[in-house]
mmCIF file of C-alpha atoms in Angstrom:
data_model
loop_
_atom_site.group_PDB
_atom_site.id
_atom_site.type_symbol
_atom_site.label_atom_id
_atom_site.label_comp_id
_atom_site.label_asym_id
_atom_site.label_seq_id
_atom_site.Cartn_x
_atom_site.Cartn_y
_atom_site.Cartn_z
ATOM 1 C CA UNK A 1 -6.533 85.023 -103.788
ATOM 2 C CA UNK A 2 -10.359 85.193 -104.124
ATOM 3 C CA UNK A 3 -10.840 82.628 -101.735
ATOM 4 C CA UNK A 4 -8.517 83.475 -99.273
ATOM 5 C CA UNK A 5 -10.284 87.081 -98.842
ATOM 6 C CA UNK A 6 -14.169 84.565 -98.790
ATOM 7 C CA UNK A 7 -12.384 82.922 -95.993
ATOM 8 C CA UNK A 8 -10.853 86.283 -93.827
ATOM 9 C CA UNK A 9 -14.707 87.560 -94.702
ATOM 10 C CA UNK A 10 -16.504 84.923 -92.729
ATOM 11 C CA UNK A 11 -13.985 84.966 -90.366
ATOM 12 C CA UNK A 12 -14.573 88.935 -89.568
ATOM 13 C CA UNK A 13 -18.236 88.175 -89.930
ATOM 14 C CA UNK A 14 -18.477 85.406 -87.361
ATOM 15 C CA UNK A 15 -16.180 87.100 -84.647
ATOM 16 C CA UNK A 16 -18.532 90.080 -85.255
ATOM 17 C CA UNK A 17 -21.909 88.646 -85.298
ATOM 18 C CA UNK A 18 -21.508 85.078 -83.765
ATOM 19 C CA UNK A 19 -18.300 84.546 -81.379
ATOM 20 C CA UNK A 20 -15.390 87.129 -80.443
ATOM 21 C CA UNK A 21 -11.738 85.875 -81.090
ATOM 22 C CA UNK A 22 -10.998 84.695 -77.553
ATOM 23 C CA UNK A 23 -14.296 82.698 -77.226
ATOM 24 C CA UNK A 24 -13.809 81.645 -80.781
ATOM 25 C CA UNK A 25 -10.234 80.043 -79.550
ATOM 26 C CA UNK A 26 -12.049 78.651 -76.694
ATOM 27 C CA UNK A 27 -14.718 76.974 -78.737
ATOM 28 C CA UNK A 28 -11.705 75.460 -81.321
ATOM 29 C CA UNK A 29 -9.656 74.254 -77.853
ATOM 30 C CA UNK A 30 -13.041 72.673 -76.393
ATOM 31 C CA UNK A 31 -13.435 71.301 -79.783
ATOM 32 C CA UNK A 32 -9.883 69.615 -80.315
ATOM 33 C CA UNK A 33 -9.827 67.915 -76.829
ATOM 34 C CA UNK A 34 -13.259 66.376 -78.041
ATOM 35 C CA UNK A 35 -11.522 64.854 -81.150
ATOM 36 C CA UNK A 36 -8.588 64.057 -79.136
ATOM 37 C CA UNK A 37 -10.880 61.935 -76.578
ATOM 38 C CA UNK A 38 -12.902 60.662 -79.335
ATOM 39 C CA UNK A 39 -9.695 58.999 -81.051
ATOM 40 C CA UNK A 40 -8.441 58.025 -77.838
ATOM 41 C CA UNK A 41 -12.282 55.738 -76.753
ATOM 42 C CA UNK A 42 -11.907 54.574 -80.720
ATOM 43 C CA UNK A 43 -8.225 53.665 -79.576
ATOM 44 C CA UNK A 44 -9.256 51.872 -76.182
ATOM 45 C CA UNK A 45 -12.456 50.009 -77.760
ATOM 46 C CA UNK A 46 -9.763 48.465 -80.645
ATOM 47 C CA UNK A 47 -7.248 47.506 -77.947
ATOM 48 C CA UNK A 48 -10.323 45.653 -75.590
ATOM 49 C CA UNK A 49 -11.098 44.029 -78.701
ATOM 50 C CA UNK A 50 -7.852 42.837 -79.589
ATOM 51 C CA UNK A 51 -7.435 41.556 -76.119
ATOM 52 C CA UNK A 52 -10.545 39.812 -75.865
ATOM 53 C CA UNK A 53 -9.743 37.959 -79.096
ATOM 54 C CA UNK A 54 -6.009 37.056 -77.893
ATOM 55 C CA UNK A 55 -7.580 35.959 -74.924
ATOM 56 C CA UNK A 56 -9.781 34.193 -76.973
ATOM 57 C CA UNK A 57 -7.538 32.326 -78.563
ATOM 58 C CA UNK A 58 -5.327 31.978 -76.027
ATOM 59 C CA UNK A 59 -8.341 29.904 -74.604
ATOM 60 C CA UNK A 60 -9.568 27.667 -77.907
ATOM 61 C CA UNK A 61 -5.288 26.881 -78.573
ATOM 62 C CA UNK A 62 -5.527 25.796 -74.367
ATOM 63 C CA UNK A 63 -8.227 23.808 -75.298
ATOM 64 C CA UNK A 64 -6.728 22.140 -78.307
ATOM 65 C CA UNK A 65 -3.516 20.461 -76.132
ATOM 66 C CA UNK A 66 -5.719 19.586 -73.575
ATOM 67 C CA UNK A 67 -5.320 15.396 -73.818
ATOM 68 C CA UNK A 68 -7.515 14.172 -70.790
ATOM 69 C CA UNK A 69 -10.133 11.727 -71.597
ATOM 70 C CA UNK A 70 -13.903 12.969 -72.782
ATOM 71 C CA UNK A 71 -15.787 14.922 -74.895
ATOM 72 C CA UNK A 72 -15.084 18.818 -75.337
ATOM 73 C CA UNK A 73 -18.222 21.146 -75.693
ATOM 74 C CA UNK A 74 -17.748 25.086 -76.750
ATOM 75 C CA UNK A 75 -20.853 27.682 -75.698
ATOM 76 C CA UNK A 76 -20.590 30.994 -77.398
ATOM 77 C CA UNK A 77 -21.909 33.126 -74.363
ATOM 78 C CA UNK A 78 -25.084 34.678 -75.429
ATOM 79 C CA UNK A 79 -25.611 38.571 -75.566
ATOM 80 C CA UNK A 80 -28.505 40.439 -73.857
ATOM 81 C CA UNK A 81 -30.235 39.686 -70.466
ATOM 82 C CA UNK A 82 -32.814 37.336 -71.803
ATOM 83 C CA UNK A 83 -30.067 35.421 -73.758
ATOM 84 C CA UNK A 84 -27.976 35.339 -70.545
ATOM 85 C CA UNK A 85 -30.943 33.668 -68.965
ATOM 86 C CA UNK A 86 -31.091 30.780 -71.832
ATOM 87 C CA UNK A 87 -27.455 30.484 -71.519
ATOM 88 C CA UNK A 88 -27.321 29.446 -67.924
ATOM 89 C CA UNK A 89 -30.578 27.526 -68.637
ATOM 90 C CA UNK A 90 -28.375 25.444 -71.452
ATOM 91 C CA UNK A 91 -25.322 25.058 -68.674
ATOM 92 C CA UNK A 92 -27.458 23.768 -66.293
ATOM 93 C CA UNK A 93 -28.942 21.678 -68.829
ATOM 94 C CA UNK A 94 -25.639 20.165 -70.700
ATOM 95 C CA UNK A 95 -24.356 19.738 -66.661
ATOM 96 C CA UNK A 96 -27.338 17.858 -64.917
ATOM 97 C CA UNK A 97 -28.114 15.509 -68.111
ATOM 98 C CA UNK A 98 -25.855 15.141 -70.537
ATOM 99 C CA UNK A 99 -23.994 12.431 -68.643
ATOM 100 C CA UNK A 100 -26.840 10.231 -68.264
ATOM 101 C CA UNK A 101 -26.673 10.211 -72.078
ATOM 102 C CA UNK A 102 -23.647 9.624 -72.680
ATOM 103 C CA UNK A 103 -23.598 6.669 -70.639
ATOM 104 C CA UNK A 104 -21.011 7.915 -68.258
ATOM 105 C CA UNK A 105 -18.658 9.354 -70.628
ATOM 106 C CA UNK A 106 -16.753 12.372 -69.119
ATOM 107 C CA UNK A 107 -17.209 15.868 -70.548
ATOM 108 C CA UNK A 108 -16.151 19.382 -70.538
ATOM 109 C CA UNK A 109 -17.926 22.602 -71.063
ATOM 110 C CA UNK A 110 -15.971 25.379 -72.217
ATOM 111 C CA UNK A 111 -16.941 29.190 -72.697
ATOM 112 C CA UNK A 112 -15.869 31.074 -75.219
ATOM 113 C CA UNK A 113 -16.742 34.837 -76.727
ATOM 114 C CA UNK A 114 -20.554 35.432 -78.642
ATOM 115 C CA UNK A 115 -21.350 34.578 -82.030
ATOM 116 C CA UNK A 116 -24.230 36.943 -83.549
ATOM 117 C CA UNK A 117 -26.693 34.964 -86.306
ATOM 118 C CA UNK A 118 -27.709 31.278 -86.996
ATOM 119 C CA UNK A 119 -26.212 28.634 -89.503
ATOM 120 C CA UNK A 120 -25.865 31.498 -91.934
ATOM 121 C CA UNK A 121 -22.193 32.077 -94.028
ATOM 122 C CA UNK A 122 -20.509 34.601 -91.740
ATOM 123 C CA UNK A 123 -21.365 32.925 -88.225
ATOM 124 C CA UNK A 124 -21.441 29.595 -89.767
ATOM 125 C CA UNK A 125 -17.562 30.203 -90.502
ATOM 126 C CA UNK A 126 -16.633 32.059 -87.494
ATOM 127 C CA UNK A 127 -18.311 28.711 -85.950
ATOM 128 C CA UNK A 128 -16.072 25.949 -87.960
ATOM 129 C CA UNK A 129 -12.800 28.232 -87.699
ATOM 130 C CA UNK A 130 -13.412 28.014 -83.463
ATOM 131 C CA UNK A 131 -13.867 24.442 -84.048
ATOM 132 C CA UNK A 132 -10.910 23.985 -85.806
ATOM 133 C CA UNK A 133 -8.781 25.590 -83.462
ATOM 134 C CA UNK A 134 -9.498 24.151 -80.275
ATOM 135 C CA UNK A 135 -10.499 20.836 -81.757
ATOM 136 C CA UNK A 136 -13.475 20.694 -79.472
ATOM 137 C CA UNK A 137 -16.142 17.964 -80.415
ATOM 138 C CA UNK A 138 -19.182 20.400 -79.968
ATOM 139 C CA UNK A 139 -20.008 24.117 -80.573
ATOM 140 C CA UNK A 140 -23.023 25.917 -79.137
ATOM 141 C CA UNK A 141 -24.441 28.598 -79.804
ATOM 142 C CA UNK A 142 -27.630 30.648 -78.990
ATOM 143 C CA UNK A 143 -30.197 32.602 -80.647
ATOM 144 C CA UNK A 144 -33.168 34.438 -79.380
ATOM 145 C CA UNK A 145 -36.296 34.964 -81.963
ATOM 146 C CA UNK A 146 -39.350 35.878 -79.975
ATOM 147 C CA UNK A 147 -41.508 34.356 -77.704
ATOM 148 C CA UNK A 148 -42.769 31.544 -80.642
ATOM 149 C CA UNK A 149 -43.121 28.044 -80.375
ATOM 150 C CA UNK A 150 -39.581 27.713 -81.805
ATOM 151 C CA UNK A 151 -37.543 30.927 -80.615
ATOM 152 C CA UNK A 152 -35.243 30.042 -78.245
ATOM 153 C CA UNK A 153 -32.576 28.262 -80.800
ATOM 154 C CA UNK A 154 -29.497 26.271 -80.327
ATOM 155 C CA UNK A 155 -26.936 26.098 -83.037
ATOM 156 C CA UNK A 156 -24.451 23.320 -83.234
ATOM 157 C CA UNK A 157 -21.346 22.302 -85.047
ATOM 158 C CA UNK A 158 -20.943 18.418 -83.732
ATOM 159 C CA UNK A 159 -18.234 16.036 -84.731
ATOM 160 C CA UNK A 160 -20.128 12.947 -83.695
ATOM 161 C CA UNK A 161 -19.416 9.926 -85.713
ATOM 162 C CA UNK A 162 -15.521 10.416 -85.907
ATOM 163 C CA UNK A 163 -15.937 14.032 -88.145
ATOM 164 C CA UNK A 164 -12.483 16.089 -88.429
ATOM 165 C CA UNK A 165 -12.970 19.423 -87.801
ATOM 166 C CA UNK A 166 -13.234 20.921 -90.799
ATOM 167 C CA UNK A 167 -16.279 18.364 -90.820
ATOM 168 C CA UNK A 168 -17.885 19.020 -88.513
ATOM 169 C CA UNK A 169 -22.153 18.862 -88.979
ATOM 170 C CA UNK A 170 -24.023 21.898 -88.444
ATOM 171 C CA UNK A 171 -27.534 21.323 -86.960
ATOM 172 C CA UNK A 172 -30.335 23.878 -85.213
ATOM 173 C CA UNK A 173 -32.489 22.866 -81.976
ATOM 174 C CA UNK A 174 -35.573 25.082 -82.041
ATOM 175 C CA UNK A 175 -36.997 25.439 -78.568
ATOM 176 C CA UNK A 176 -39.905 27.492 -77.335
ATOM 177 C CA UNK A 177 -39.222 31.071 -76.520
ATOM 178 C CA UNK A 178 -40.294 31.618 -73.322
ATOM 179 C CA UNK A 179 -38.022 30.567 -70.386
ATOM 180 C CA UNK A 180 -40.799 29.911 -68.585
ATOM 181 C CA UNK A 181 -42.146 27.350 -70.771
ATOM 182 C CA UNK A 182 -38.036 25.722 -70.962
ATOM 183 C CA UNK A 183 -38.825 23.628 -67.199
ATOM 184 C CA UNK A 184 -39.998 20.444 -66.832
ATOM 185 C CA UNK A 185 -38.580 17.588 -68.951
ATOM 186 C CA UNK A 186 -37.418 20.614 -71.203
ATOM 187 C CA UNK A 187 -33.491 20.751 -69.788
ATOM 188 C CA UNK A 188 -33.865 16.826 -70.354
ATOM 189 C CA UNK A 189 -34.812 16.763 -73.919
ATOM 190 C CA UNK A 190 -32.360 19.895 -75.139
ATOM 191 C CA UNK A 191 -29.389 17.348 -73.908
ATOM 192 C CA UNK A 192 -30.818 14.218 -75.330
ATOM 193 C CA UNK A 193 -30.844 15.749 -78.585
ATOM 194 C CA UNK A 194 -27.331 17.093 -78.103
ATOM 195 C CA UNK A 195 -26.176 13.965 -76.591
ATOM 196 C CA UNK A 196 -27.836 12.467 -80.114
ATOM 197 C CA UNK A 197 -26.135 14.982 -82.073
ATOM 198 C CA UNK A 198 -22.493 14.129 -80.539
ATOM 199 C CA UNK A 199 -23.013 10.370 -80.681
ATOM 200 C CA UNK A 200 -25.691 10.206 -83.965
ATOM 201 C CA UNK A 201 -25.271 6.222 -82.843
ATOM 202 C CA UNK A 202 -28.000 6.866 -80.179
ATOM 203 C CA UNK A 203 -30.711 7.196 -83.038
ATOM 204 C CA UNK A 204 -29.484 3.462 -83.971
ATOM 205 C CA UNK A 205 -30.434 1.742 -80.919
ATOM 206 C CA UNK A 206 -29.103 -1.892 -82.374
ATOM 207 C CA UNK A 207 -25.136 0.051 -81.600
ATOM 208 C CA UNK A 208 -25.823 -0.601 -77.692
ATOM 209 C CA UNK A 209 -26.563 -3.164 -75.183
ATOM 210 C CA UNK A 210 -29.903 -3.845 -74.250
ATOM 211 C CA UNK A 211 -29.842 -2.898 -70.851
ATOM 212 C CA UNK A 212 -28.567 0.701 -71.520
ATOM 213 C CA UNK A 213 -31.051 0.880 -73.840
ATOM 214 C CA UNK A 214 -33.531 -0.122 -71.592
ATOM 215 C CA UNK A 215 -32.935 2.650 -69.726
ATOM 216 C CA UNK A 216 -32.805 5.195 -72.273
ATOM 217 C CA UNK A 217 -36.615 4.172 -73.037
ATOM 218 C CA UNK A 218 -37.639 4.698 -70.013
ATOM 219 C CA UNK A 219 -36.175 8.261 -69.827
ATOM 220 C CA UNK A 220 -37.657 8.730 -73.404
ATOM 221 C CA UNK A 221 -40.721 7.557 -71.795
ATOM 222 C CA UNK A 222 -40.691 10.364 -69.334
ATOM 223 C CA UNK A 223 -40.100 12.530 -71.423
ATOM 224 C CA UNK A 224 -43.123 11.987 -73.712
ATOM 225 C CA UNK A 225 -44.965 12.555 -70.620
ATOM 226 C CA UNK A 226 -44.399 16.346 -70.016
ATOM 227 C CA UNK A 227 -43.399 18.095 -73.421
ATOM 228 C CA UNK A 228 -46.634 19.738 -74.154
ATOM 229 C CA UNK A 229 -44.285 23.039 -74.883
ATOM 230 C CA UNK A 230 -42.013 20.862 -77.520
ATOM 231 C CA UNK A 231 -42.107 21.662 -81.610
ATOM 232 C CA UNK A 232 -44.208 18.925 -83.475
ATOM 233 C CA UNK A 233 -40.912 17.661 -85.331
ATOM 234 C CA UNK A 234 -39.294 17.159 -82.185
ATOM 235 C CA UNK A 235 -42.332 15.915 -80.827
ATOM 236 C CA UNK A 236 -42.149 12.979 -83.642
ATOM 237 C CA UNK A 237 -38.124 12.190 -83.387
ATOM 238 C CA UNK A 238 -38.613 11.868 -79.686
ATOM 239 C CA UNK A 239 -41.728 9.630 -80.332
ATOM 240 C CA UNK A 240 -39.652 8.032 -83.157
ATOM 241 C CA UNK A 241 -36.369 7.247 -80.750
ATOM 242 C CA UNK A 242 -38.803 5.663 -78.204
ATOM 243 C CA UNK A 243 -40.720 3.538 -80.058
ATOM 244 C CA UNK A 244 -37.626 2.245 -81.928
ATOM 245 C CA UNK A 245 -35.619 1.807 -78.586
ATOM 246 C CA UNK A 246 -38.786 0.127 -76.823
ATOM 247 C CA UNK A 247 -38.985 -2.804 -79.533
ATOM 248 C CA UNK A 248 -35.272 -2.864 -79.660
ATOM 249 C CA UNK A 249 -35.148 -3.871 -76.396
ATOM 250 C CA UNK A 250 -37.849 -6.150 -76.360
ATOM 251 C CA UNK A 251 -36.441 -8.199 -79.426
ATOM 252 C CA UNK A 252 -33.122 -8.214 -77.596
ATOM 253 C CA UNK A 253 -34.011 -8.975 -73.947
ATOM 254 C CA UNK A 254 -37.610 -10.258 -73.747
ATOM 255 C CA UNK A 255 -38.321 -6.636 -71.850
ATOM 256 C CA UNK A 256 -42.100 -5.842 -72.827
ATOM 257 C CA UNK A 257 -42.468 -2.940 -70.718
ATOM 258 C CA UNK A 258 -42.800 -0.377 -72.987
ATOM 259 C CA UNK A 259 -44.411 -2.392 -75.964
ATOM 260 C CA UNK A 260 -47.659 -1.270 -74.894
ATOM 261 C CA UNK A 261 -46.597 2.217 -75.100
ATOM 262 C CA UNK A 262 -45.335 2.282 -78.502
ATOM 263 C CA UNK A 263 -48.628 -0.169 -79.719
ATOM 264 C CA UNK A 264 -50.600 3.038 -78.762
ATOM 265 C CA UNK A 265 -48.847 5.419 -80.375
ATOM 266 C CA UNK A 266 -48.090 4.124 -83.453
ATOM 267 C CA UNK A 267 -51.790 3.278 -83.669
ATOM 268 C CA UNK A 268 -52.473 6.537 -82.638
ATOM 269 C CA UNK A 269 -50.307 7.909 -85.722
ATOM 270 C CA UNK A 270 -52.285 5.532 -88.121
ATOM 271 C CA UNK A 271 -55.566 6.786 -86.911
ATOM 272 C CA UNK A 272 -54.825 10.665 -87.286
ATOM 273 C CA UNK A 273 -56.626 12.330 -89.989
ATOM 274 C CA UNK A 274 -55.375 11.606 -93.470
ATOM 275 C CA UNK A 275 -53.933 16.111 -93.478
ATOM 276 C CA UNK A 276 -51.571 15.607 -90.355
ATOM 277 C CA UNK A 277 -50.317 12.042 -91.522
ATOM 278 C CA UNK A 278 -46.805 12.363 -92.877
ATOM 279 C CA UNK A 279 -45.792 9.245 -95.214
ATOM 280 C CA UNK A 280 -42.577 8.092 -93.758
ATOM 281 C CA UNK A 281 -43.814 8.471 -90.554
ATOM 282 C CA UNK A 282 -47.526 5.935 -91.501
ATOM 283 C CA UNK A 283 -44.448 3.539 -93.061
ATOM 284 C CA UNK A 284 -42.076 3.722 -89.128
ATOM 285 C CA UNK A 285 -45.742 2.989 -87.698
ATOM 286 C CA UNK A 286 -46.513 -0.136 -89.560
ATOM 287 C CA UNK A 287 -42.896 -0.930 -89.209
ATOM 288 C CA UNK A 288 -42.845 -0.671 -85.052
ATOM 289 C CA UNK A 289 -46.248 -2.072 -84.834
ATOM 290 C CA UNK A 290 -44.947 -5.438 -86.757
ATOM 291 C CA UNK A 291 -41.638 -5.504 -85.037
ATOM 292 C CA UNK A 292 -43.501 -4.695 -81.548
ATOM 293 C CA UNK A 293 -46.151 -8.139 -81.995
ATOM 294 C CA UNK A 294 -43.344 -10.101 -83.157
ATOM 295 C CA UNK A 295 -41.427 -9.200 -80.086
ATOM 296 C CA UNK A 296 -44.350 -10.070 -78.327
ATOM 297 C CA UNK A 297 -45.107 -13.399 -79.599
ATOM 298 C CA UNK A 298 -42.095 -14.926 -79.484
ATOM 299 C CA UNK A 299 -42.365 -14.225 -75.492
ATOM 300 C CA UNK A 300 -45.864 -15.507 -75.702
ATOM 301 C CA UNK A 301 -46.584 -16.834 -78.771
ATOM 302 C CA UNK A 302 -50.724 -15.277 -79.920
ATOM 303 C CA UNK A 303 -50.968 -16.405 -83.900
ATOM 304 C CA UNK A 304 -53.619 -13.478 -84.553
ATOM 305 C CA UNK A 305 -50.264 -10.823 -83.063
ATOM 306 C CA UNK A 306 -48.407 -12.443 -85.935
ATOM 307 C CA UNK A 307 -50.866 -12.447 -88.693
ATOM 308 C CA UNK A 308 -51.498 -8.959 -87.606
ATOM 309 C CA UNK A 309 -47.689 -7.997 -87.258
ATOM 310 C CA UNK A 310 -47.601 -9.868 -90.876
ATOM 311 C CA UNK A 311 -50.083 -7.297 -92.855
ATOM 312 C CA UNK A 312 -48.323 -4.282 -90.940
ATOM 313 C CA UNK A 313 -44.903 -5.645 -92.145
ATOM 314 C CA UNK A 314 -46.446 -5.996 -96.245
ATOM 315 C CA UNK A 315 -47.788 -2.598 -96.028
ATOM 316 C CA UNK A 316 -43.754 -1.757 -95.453
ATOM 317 C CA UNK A 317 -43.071 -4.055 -97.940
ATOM 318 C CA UNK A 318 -45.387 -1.932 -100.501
ATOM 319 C CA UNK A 319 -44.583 1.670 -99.837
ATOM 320 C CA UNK A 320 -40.618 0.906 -100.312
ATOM 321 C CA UNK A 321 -41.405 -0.732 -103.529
ATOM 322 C CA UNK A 322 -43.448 2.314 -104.526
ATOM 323 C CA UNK A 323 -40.590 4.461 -103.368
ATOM 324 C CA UNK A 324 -38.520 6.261 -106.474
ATOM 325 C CA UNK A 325 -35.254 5.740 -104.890
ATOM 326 C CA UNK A 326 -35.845 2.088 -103.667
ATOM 327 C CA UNK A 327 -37.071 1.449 -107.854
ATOM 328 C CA UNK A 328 -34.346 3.280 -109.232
ATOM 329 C CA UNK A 329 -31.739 1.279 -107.154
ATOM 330 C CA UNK A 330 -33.863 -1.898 -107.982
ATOM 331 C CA UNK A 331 -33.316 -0.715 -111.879
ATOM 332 C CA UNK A 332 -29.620 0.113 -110.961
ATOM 333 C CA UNK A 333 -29.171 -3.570 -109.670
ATOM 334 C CA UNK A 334 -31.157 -5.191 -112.470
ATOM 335 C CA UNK A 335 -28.661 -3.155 -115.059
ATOM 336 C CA UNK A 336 -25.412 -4.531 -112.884
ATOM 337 C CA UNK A 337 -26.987 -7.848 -113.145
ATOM 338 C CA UNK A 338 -27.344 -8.189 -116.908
ATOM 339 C CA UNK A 339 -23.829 -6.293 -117.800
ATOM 340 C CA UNK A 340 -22.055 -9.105 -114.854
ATOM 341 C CA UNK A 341 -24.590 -11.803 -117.102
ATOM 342 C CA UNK A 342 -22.774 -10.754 -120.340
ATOM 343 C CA UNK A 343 -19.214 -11.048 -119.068
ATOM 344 C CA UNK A 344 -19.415 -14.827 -117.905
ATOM 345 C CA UNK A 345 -21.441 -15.605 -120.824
ATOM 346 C CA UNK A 346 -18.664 -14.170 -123.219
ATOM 347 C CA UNK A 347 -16.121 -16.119 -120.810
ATOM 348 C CA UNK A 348 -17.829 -19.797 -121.030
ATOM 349 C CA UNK A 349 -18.191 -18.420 -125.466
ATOM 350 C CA UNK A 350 -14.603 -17.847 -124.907
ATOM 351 C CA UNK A 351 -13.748 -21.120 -123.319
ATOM 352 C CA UNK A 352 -15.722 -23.339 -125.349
ATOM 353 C CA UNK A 353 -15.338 -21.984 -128.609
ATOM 354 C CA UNK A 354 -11.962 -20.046 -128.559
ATOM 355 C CA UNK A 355 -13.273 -16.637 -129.510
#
């Protein structure tokens, strides 16, 4: 066949001008044992895997029966050296302060293998399907994107506020990138927010007792004193959990320590140019500032703190009015009214005339 003889011709050709035939076997030995080692690293990499993921398992379905008392937290463990170095920066974290935020309630940190990616579909799934298997209330994970204000972030599946696990809330905690900049009050605030995300009662500081509350605004207190490093929207829910905790307990206990705090920076917010002022934010302002000279006049009663905390209190009173949502529910209401109007007067037509 033609292409039998094209084949016996390169043959001749290359044992002539490119290998003999003994060094030609050679080369096809030297050649096979490569493939043969290839297939058997391909073979060995699949196995690791496959044991790594049993083992995996094994752990999550460990987890899952576990029945002691407390709160079960998952960390992916991060890839890379510099994501090595957050992840033992989050352990020591989640170990040294998460307690003091859960008011004593026991915990458990448990590793488990990496997850690549943020809150996106594939990791996002991977995420809820861990979740669901080991029934743990928390899932971390970590994600390095620079050196940025925000690129050290820590992705969450939480089941606070009695979520099943299928669920459970996804959430991101952008931190800034440099591990330098992560000391401080930094390990403080990454559990408070964590803490917050695995009980979401802590943003609703009316759920507790006074005195632990007390002493959650004073750590929010010192906190607001070294966070230079922090995001501006963390900045303003940490500013936003302390003022609201700081009248809370001063309505509740007489406490006025930290009244003074939150007057100044609510006023502060009020005062910043009219660009950086962000509307719900002027509304929580005039809304602490009236609750905060109430709670001060009834300690000491001052009529000018109540005619002030009056006007701060209207200007609430105005912007939900304005609101769309608050109007359409007000029209929604309004609607209910009449149709609930119509039925008894039909009844009492009804009774009185038989109809």
């Amino acid at each position: 066949m033609p292409v039998l003889v094209w084949f016996d011709t390169v043959e001749t050709w290359v044992q002539e001008h490119v290998l003999p035939g003994g060094e030609m076997a050679a080369f096809g030995f030297l050649m096979m044992l490569l493939i043969i080692a290839a297939v058997i690293v391909i073979l060995f990499v699949l196995l690791a895997k496959a044991v790594r993921r049993a083992m995996m398992e094994s752990g999550l379905r460990r987890a899952a029966k576990d029945k002691s008392p407390g709160y079960r937290i998952l960390l992916a463990a991060p890839r890379g050296l510099s994501g090595r170095k957050a992840g033992k920066w989050l352990m020591s974290a989640l170990e040294y302060h998460l307690g003091a935020f859960n008011f004593g309630a026991p915990f458990k940190l448990l590793r488990t293998s990496p997850i690549q990616g943020g809150l996106e579909g594939r990791a996002l799934a991977r995420a809820r399907r861990r979740m669901v298997v080991s029934q743990a209330d928390m899932f971390l994970w970590t994600e390095r994107t620079g050196h940025r204000n925000e690129g050290f972030l820590i992705h969450g599946l939480s089941r606070g506020g009695g979520l099943r696990a299928e669920e459970a809330r996804p959430f991101t905690l952008a931190l800034p990138g440099r591990v330098k900049d992560l000391d401080g009050q930094l390990p403080r605030i990454a559990a408070y927010f964590l803490a917050r995300e695995l009980q979401p009662a802590l943003a609703n500081p009316q759920s507790f007792r006074a005195e632990k509350m007390k002493l959650l605004a004073e750590a929010l207190g010192e906190m607001l004193d070294d966070c230079a490093s922090l995001s501006p929207a963390l900045l303003r829910r940490l500013e936003a959990d302390f003022c609201a905790t700081g009248v809370h307990v001063a309505e509740q206990s007489g406490d006025l320590d930290a009244l003074d705090r939150v007057l100044r920076l609510r006023r502060g917010h009020l005062q910043a140019p009219q660009t950086d002022r962000d509307s719900w934010r002027v509304v929580q302002s005039h809304m602490d500032i009236g609750r905060a000279l109430i709670a001060r006049s009834m300690v000491q009663f001052d009529r000018k703190q109540v005619e002030d905390a009056i006007s701060h209190l209207s200007k609430v009173i105005e912007a939900l009015q304005a609101d769309p949502t608050i109007q359409r529910a007000q029209t929604v209401s309004d609607t209910m009214a009449k149709a609930k109007n119509m039925l008894e007067t039909r009844k009492r037509f009804a009774v009185n005339f038989g109809v």
